[in-house]
Coordinates of C-alpha atoms in Angstrom, one line a residue:
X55 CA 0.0 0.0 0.0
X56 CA 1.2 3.5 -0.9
X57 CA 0.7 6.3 1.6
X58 CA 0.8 10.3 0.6
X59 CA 2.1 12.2 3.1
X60 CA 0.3 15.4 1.5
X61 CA -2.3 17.5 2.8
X62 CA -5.1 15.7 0.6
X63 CA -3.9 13.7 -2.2
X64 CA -5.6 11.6 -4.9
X65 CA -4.6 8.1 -5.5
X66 CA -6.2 6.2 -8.1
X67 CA -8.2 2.8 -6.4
X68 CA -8.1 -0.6 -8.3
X69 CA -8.7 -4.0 -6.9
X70 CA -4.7 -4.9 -7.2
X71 CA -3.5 -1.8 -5.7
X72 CA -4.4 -0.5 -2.6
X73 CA -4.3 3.3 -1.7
X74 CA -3.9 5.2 1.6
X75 CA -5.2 9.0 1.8
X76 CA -3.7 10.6 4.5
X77 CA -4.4 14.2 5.5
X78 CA -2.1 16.4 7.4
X79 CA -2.5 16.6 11.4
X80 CA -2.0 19.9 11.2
X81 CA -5.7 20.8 11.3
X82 CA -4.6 24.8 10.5
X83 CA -3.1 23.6 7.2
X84 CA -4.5 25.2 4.2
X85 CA -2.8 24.2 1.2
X86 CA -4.3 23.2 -1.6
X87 CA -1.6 21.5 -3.7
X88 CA 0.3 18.0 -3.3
X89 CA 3.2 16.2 -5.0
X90 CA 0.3 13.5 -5.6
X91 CA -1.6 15.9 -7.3
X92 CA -4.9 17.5 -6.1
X93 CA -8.6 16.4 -6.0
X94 CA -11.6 17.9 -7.8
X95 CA -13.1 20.9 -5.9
X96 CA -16.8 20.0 -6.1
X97 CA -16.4 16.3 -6.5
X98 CA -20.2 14.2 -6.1
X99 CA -19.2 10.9 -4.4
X100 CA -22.2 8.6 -4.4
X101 CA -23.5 6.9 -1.0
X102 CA -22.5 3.7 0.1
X103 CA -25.9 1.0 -0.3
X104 CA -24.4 -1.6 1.5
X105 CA -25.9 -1.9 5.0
X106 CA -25.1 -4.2 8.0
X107 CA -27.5 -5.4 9.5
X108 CA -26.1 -5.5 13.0
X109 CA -25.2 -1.8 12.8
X110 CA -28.3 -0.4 14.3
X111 CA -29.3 -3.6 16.4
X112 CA -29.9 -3.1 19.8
X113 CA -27.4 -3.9 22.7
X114 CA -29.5 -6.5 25.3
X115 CA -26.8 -6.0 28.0
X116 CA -27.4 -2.6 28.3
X117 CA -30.9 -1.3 30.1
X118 CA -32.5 1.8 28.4
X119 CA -31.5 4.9 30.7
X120 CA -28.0 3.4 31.0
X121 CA -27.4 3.6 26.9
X122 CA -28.8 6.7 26.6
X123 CA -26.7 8.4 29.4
X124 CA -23.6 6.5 27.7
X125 CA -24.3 7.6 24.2
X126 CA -25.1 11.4 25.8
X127 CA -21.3 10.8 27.0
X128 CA -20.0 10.5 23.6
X129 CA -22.1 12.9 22.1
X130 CA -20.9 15.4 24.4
X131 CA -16.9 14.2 24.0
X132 CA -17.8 14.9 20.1
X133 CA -18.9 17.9 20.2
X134 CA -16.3 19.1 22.3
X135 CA -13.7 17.3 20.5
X136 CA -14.7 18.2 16.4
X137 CA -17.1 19.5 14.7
X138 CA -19.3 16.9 14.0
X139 CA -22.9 17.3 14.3
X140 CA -24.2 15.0 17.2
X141 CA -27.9 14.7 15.7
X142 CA -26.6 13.4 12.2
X143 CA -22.6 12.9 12.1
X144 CA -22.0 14.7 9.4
X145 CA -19.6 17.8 9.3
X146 CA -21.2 21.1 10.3
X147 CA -22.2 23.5 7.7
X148 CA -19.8 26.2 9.3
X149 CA -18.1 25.9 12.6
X150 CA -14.3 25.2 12.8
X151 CA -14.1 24.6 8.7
X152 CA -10.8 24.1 7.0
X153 CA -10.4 26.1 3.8
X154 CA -9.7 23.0 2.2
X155 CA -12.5 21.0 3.6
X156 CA -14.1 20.0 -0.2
X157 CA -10.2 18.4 -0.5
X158 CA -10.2 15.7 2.7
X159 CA -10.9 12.2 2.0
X160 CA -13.9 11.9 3.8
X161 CA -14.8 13.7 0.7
X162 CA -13.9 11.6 -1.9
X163 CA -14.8 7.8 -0.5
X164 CA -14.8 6.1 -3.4
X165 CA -11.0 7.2 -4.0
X166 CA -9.6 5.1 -1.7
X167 CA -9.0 2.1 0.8
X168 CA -7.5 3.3 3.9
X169 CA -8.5 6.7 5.1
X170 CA -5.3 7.3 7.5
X171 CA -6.5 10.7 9.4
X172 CA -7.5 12.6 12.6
X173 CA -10.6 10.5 13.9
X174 CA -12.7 13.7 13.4
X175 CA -12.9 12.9 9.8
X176 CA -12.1 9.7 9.7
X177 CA -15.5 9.3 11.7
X178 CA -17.0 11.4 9.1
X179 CA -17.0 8.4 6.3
X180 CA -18.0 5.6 8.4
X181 CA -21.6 5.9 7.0
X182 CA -20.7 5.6 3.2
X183 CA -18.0 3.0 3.7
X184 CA -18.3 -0.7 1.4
X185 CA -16.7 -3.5 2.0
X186 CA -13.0 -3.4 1.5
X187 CA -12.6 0.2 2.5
X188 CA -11.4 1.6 6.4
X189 CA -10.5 4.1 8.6
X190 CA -8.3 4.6 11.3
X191 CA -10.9 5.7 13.8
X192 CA -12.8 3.6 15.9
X193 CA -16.0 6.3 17.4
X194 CA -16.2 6.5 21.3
X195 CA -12.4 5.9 21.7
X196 CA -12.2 9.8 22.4
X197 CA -13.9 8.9 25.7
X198 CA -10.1 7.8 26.8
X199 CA -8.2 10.7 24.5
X200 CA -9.5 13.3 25.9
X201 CA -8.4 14.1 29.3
X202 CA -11.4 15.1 31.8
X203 CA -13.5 12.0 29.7
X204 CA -11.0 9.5 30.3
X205 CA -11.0 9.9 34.3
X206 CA -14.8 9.8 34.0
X207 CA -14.6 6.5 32.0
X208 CA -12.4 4.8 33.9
X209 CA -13.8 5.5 37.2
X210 CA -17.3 4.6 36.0
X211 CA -16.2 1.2 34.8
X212 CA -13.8 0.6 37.2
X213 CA -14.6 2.6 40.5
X214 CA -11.9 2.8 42.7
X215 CA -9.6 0.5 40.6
X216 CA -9.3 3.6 38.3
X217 CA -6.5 5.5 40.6
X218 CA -4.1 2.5 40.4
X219 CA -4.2 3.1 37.0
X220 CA -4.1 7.1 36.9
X221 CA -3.1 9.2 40.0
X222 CA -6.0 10.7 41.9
X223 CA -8.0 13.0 40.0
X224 CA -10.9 15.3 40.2
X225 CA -13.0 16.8 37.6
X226 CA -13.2 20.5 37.2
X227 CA -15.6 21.9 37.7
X228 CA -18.1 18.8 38.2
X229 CA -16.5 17.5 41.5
X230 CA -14.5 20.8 43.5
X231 CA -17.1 20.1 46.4
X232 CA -15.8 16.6 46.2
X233 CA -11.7 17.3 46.1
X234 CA -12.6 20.3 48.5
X235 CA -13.7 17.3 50.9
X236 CA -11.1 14.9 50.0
X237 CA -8.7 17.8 50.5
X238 CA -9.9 18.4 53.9
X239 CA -10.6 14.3 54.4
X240 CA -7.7 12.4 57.0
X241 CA -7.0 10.0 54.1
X242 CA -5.6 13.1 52.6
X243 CA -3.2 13.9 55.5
X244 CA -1.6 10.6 54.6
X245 CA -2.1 10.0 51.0
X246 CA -1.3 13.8 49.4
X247 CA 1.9 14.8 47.9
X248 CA 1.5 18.6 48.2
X249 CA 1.4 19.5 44.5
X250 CA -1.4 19.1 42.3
X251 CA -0.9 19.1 38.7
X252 CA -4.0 20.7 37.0
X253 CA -4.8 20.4 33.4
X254 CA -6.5 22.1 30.6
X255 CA -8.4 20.4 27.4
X256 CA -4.9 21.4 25.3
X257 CA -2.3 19.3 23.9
X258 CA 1.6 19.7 23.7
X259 CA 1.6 19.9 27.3
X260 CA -0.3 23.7 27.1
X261 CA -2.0 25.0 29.7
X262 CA 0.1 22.7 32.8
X263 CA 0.0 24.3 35.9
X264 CA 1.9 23.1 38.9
X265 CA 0.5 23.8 42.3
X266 CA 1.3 23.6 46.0
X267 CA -1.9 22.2 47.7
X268 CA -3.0 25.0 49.8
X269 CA -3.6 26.7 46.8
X270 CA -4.9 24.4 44.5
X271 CA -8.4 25.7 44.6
X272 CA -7.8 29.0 44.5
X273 CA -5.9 28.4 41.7
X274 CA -8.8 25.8 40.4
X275 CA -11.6 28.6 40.4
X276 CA -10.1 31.4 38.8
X277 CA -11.9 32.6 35.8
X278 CA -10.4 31.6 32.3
X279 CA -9.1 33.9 30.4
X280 CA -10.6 33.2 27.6
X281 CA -14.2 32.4 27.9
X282 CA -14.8 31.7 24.2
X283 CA -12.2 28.9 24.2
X284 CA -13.1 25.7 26.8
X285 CA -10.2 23.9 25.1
X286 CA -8.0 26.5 27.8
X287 CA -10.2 26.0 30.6
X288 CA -9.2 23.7 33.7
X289 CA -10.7 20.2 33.5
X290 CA -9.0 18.3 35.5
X291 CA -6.8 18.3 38.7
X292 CA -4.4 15.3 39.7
X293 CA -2.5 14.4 42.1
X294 CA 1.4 15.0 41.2
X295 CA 3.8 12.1 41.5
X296 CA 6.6 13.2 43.1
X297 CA 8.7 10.1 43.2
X298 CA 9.1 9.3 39.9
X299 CA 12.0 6.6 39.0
X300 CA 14.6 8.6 37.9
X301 CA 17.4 7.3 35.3
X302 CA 20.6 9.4 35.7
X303 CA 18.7 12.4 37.8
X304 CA 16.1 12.8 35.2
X305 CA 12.7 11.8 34.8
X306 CA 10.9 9.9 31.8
X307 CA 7.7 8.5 30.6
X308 CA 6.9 5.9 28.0
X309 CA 5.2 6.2 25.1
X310 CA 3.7 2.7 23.9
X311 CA 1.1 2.0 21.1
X312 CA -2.4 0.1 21.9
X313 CA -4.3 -0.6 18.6
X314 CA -8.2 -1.1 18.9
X315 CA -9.2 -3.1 16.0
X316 CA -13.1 -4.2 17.1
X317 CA -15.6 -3.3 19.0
X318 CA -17.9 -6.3 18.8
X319 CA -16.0 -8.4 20.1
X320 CA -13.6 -6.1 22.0
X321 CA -10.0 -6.8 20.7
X322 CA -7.2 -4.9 21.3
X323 CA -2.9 -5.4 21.1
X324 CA -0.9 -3.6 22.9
X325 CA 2.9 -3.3 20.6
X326 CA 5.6 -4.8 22.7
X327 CA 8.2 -1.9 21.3
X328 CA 8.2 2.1 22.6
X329 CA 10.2 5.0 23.4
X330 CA 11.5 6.3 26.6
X331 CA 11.5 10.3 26.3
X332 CA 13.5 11.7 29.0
X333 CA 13.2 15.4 30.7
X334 CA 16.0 17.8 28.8
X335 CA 17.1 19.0 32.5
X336 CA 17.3 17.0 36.3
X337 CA 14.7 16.5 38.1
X338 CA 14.9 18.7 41.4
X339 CA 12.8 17.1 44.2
X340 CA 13.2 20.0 46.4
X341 CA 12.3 22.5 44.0
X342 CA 10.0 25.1 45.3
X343 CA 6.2 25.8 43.6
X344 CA 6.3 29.7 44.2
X345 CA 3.3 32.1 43.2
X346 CA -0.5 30.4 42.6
X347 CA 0.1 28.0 40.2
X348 CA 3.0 28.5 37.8
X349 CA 3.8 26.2 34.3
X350 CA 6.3 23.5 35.9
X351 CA 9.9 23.2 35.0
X352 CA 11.4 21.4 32.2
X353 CA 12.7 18.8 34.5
X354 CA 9.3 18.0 36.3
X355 CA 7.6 17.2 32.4
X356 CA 8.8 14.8 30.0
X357 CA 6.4 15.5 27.0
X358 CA 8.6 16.1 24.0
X359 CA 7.3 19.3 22.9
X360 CA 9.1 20.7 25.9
X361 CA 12.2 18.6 25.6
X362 CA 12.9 18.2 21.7
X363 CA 16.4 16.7 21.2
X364 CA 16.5 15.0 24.5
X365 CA 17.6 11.6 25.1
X366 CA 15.2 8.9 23.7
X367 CA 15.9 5.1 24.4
X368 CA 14.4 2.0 22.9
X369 CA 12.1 -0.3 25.6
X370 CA 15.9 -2.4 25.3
X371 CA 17.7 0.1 26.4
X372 CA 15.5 0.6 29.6
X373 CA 15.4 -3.1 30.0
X374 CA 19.4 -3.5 30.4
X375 CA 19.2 -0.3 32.8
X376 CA 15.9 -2.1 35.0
X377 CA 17.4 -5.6 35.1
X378 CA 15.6 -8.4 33.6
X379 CA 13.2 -9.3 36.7
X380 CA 12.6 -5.8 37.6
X381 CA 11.5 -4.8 33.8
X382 CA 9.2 -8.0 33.0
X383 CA 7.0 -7.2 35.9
X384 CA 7.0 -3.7 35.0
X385 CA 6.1 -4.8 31.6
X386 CA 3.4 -6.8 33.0
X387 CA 1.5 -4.3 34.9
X388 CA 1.6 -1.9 31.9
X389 CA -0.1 -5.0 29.7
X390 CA -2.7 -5.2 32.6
X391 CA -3.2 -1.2 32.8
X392 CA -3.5 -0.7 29.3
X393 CA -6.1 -4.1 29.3
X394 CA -8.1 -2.3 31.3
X395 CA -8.0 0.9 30.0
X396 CA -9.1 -0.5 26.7
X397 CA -12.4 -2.5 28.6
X398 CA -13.6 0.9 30.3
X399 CA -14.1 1.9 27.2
X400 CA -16.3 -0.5 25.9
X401 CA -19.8 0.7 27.3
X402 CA -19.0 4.2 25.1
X403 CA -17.1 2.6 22.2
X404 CA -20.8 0.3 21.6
X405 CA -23.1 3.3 22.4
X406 CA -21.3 5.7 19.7
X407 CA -21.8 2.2 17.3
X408 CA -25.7 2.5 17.9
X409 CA -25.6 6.1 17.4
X410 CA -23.5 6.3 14.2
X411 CA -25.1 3.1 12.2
X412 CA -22.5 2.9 10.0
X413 CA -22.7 0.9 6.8
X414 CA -20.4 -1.9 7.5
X415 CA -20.3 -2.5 11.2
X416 CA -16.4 -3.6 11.4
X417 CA -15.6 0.2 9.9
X418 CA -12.3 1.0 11.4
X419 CA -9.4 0.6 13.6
X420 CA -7.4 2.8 16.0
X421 CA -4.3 3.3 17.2
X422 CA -3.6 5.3 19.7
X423 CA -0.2 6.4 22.2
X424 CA -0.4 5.7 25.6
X425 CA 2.2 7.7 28.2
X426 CA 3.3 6.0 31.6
X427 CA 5.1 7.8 34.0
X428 CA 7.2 4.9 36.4
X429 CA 7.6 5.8 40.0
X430 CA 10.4 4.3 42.4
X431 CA 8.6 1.6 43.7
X432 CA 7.9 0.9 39.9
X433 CA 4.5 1.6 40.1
X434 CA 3.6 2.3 36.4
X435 CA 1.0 5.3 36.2
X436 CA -1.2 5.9 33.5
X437 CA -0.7 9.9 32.1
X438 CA -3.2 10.4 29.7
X439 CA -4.1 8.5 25.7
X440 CA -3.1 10.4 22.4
X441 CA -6.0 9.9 19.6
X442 CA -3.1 10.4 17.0
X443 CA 0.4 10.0 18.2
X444 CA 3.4 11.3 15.8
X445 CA 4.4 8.8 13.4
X446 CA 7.3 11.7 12.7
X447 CA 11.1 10.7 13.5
X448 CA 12.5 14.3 14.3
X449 CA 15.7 14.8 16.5
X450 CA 18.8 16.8 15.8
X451 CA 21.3 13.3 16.6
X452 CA 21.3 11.3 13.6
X453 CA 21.4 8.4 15.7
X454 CA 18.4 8.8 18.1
X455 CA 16.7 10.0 15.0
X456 CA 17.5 6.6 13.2
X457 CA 16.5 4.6 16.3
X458 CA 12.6 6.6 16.8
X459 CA 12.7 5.8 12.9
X460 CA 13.1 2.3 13.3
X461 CA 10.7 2.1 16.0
X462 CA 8.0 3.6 14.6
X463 CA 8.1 2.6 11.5
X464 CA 8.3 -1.7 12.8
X465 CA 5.2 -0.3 14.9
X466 CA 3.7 1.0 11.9
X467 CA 3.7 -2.4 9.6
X468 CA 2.6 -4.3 12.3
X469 CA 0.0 -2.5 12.9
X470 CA -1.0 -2.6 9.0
X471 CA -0.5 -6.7 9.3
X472 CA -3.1 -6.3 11.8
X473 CA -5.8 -4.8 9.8
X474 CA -4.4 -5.6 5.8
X475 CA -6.7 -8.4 5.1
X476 CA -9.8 -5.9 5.9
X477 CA -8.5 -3.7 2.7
X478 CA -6.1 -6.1 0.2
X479 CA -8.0 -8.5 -1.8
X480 CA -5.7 -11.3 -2.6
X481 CA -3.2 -11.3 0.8
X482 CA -5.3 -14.2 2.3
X483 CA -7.4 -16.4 0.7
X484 CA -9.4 -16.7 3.8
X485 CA -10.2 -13.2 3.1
X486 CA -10.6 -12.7 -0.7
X487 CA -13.3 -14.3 -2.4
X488 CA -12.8 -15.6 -6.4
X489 CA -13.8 -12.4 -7.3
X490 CA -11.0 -11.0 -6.3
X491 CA -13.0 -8.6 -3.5
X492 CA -12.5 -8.6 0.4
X493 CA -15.0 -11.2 1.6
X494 CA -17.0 -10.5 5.1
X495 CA -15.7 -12.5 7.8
X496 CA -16.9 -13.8 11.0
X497 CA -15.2 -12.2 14.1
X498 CA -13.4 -15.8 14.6
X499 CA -11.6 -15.6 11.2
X500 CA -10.7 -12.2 11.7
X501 CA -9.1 -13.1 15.1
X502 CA -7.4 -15.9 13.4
X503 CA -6.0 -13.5 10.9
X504 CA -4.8 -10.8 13.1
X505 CA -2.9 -13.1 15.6
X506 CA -1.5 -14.4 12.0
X507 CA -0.2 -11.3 11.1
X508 CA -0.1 -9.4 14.2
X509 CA 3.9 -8.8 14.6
X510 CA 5.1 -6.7 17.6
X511 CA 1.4 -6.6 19.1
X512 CA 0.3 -9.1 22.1
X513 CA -3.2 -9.4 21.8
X514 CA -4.8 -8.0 25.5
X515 CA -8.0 -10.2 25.5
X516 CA -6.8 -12.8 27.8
X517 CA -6.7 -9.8 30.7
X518 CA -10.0 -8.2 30.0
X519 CA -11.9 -8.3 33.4
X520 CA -15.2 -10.0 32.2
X521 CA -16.4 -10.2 35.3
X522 CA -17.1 -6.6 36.2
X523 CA -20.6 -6.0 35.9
X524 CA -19.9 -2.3 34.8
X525 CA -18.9 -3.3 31.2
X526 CA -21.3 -4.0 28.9
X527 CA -19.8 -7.4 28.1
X528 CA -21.4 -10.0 25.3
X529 CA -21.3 -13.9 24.7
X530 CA -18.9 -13.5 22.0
X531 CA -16.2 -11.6 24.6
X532 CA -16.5 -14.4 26.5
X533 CA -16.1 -16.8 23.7
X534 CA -13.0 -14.7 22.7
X535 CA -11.7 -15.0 25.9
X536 CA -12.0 -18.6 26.2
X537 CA -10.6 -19.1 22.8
X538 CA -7.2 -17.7 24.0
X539 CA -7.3 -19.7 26.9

């Protein structure tokens, strides 16, 4: 498969060559023109007829009030998160529109295979999709990418199991009455650390403010600055670690890859390669937070947009440093994290399926960037879940370059071995029929083909916790399950 790395680029598709559109992640990008060539202006794309007829069936597990209050949680996550419209998922007529909107893929459908794009659009083609054709989104998975939602989605599936996953965290401004009474709580006279890391709705590590504990909510209920833009707004206040493992004074987080490639039954891998991004400068412990809530130092983040052209290690590297014993069980309670992560998710993942009815119910796939931060008693702790993690090699040493390179891009045809027999006639004949066409499978042969060709990823099914009454499990997660067994 070929993949333009253009802002909208038209590849021919035939049924012996499979094409990739790929628009920029720059959402402010503008241009109009591509090595590949450009795409009509006013092109008509006719609508998908094929139907599935499991799209808009029902879920049985789930009673009435509890489905509509989970797909009211996705349809609020979308609407703060794009500009779909919730009533009809389809782009809005005018808010947040890209000047070369008419140019996207979501577009021009019957142009390609693989739509490889932010899930914003990529959710926008789900409903004219045929057989043979994806996209790399997966709708309700922004319930764990965005950061306020993914705290209310654990802790709903998984109650108090949530915060040894995530450090303690309170929703602002849903729950200040409740982190006012934790705050002022004995369990917090043991438990807190004295800093609070509060967050706003931006990426990049924007908006980070590190505070001293006394005056956290002060700090919490100042007005925004900017009314007119929630994105900058305060949603969420956690609990800072501040005894992170530290590797020659500095601390470090990992980034790993979790692919999501079904919803029905739940199956997701979690790549058994990553990076470890290092803080540019040491990590002072002693430090002091002065003033109400100031952005932290360079040494106290790891993100990379604050620390280009820091060290970056291969999951090998950190391996030799942890010892063999010491790394394996780290490696274990990330698997178990991340397994869990992925199965609070389910209850929104299924509601968003009822509420978009998309044309073939196995539509897409998603991967998506998970950050741990390790403390010293090697305690991994989940940061937060990127909906569309670099696949960029940048750094000024040839060498680390080369090495994020080779990482990714072993990451990146795994991941395609993963989902290839959904979009290449002819690379299974399990999965082509004799017309040459991608042939609809059940959920078992597609199982069977992606532990096939699955690569790097370990499959996370074995560790879903089916017995939690919170998830909206059915028979055929169970059947998975036991089929791994």
């Amino acid at each position: 498969a070929s993949v333009a790395t253009s802002s909208a680029v038209d590849i021919n598709r035939t049924q012996q060559h499979t094409s990739v559109q790929h628009v920029e992640e720059q959402a402010s990008s503008s241009s109009s023109s591509s090595s590949g060539g450009s795409l009509p202006q006013h092109q008509s794309i006719p609508r998908a007829t094929t139907k599935s007829t499991s799209a808009s069936s029902s879920d049985p597990t789930l009673p009435d009030k509890e489905e509509a209050a989970l797909a009211a949680s996705v349809l609020d996550a979308a609407a703060a998160d794009s500009d779909i419209d919730s009533s009809n998922c389809l782009p809005s007529s005018t808010a947040n529109k890209r000047s070369d909107d008419h140019m996207l893929g979501y577009r021009h459908i019957r142009q390609w295979d693989l739509l490889w794009t932010k899930s914003v659009y990529a959710i926008k083609a789900a409903r004219q999709l045929q057989p043979g054709q994806l996209v790399s989104a997966i709708a309700g998975l922004n319930c764990l990418t965005m950061k306020k939602r993914m705290i209310q989605t654990l802790r709903m599936a998984l109650g108090s199991q949530a915060f040894n996953i995530v450090p303690l965290s309170f929703c602002i401004p849903e729950e200040l009455p409740a982190w006012q009474a934790w705050l002022n709580s004995p369990a917090a006279a043991a438990a807190d650390t004295g800093l609070w890391m509060l967050k706003t709705g931006q990426d990049a590590g924007k908006g980070l403010r590190l505070v001293k504990t006394q005056h956290a909510l002060q700090v919490a209920l100042r007005p925004p600055k900017n009314p007119s833009k929630p994105q900058n707004h305060i949603k969420v206040a956690q609990q800072y670690i501040t005894n992170p493992l530290l590797i020659q004074g500095r601390k470090f987080h990992l980034r790993l890859w979790m692919v999501v490639t079904s919803h029905s039954p739940l199956r997701a891998y979690l790549h058994n390669q990553g990076l470890v991004l290092f803080s540019s400068e040491v990590y002072d412990r002693t430090r002091p937070v002065e003033g109400l809530g100031v952005r932290p130092a360079v040494g106290h983040v790891t993100n990379y947009a604050r620390n280009e052209d820091t060290w970056v290690w291969g999951l090998e590297q950190l391996q030799q440093q942890l010892g063999q014993d010491s790394w394996q069980q780290l490696w274990e309670q990330m698997r178990m994290h991340t397994a869990l992560t992925a199965a609070a998710v389910l209850g929104p993942m299924r509601a968003a399926h009822r509420w978009l009815q998309p044309s073939i119910s196995n539509y897409g796939f998603q991967m998506l960037g998970l950050d741990y931060m390790v403390d010293d008693q090697m305690h991994p702790w989940l940061l937060e879940v990127n909906s569309a993690p670099s696949i960029m090699a940048v750094h000024s040493d040839q060498h680390t370059c080369g090495l994020i390179k080779s990482i990714k891009q072993s990451m990146l045809g795994d991941m395609m071995g993963l989902v290839q027999h959904r979009v290449l006639p002819g690379h299974d004949d399990l999965a082509s029929s004799s017309s040459g066409r991608v042939r609809t499978l059940t959920w078992q042969q597609e199982l069977g083909l992606e532990l096939a060709h699955r690569g790097g990823f370990e499959p996370l099914m074995a560790l879903f916790p089916l017995q939690k009454s919170s998830i909206p499990w059915q028979d055929t997660d169970v059947q998975l399950q036991q089929l791994l067994q």
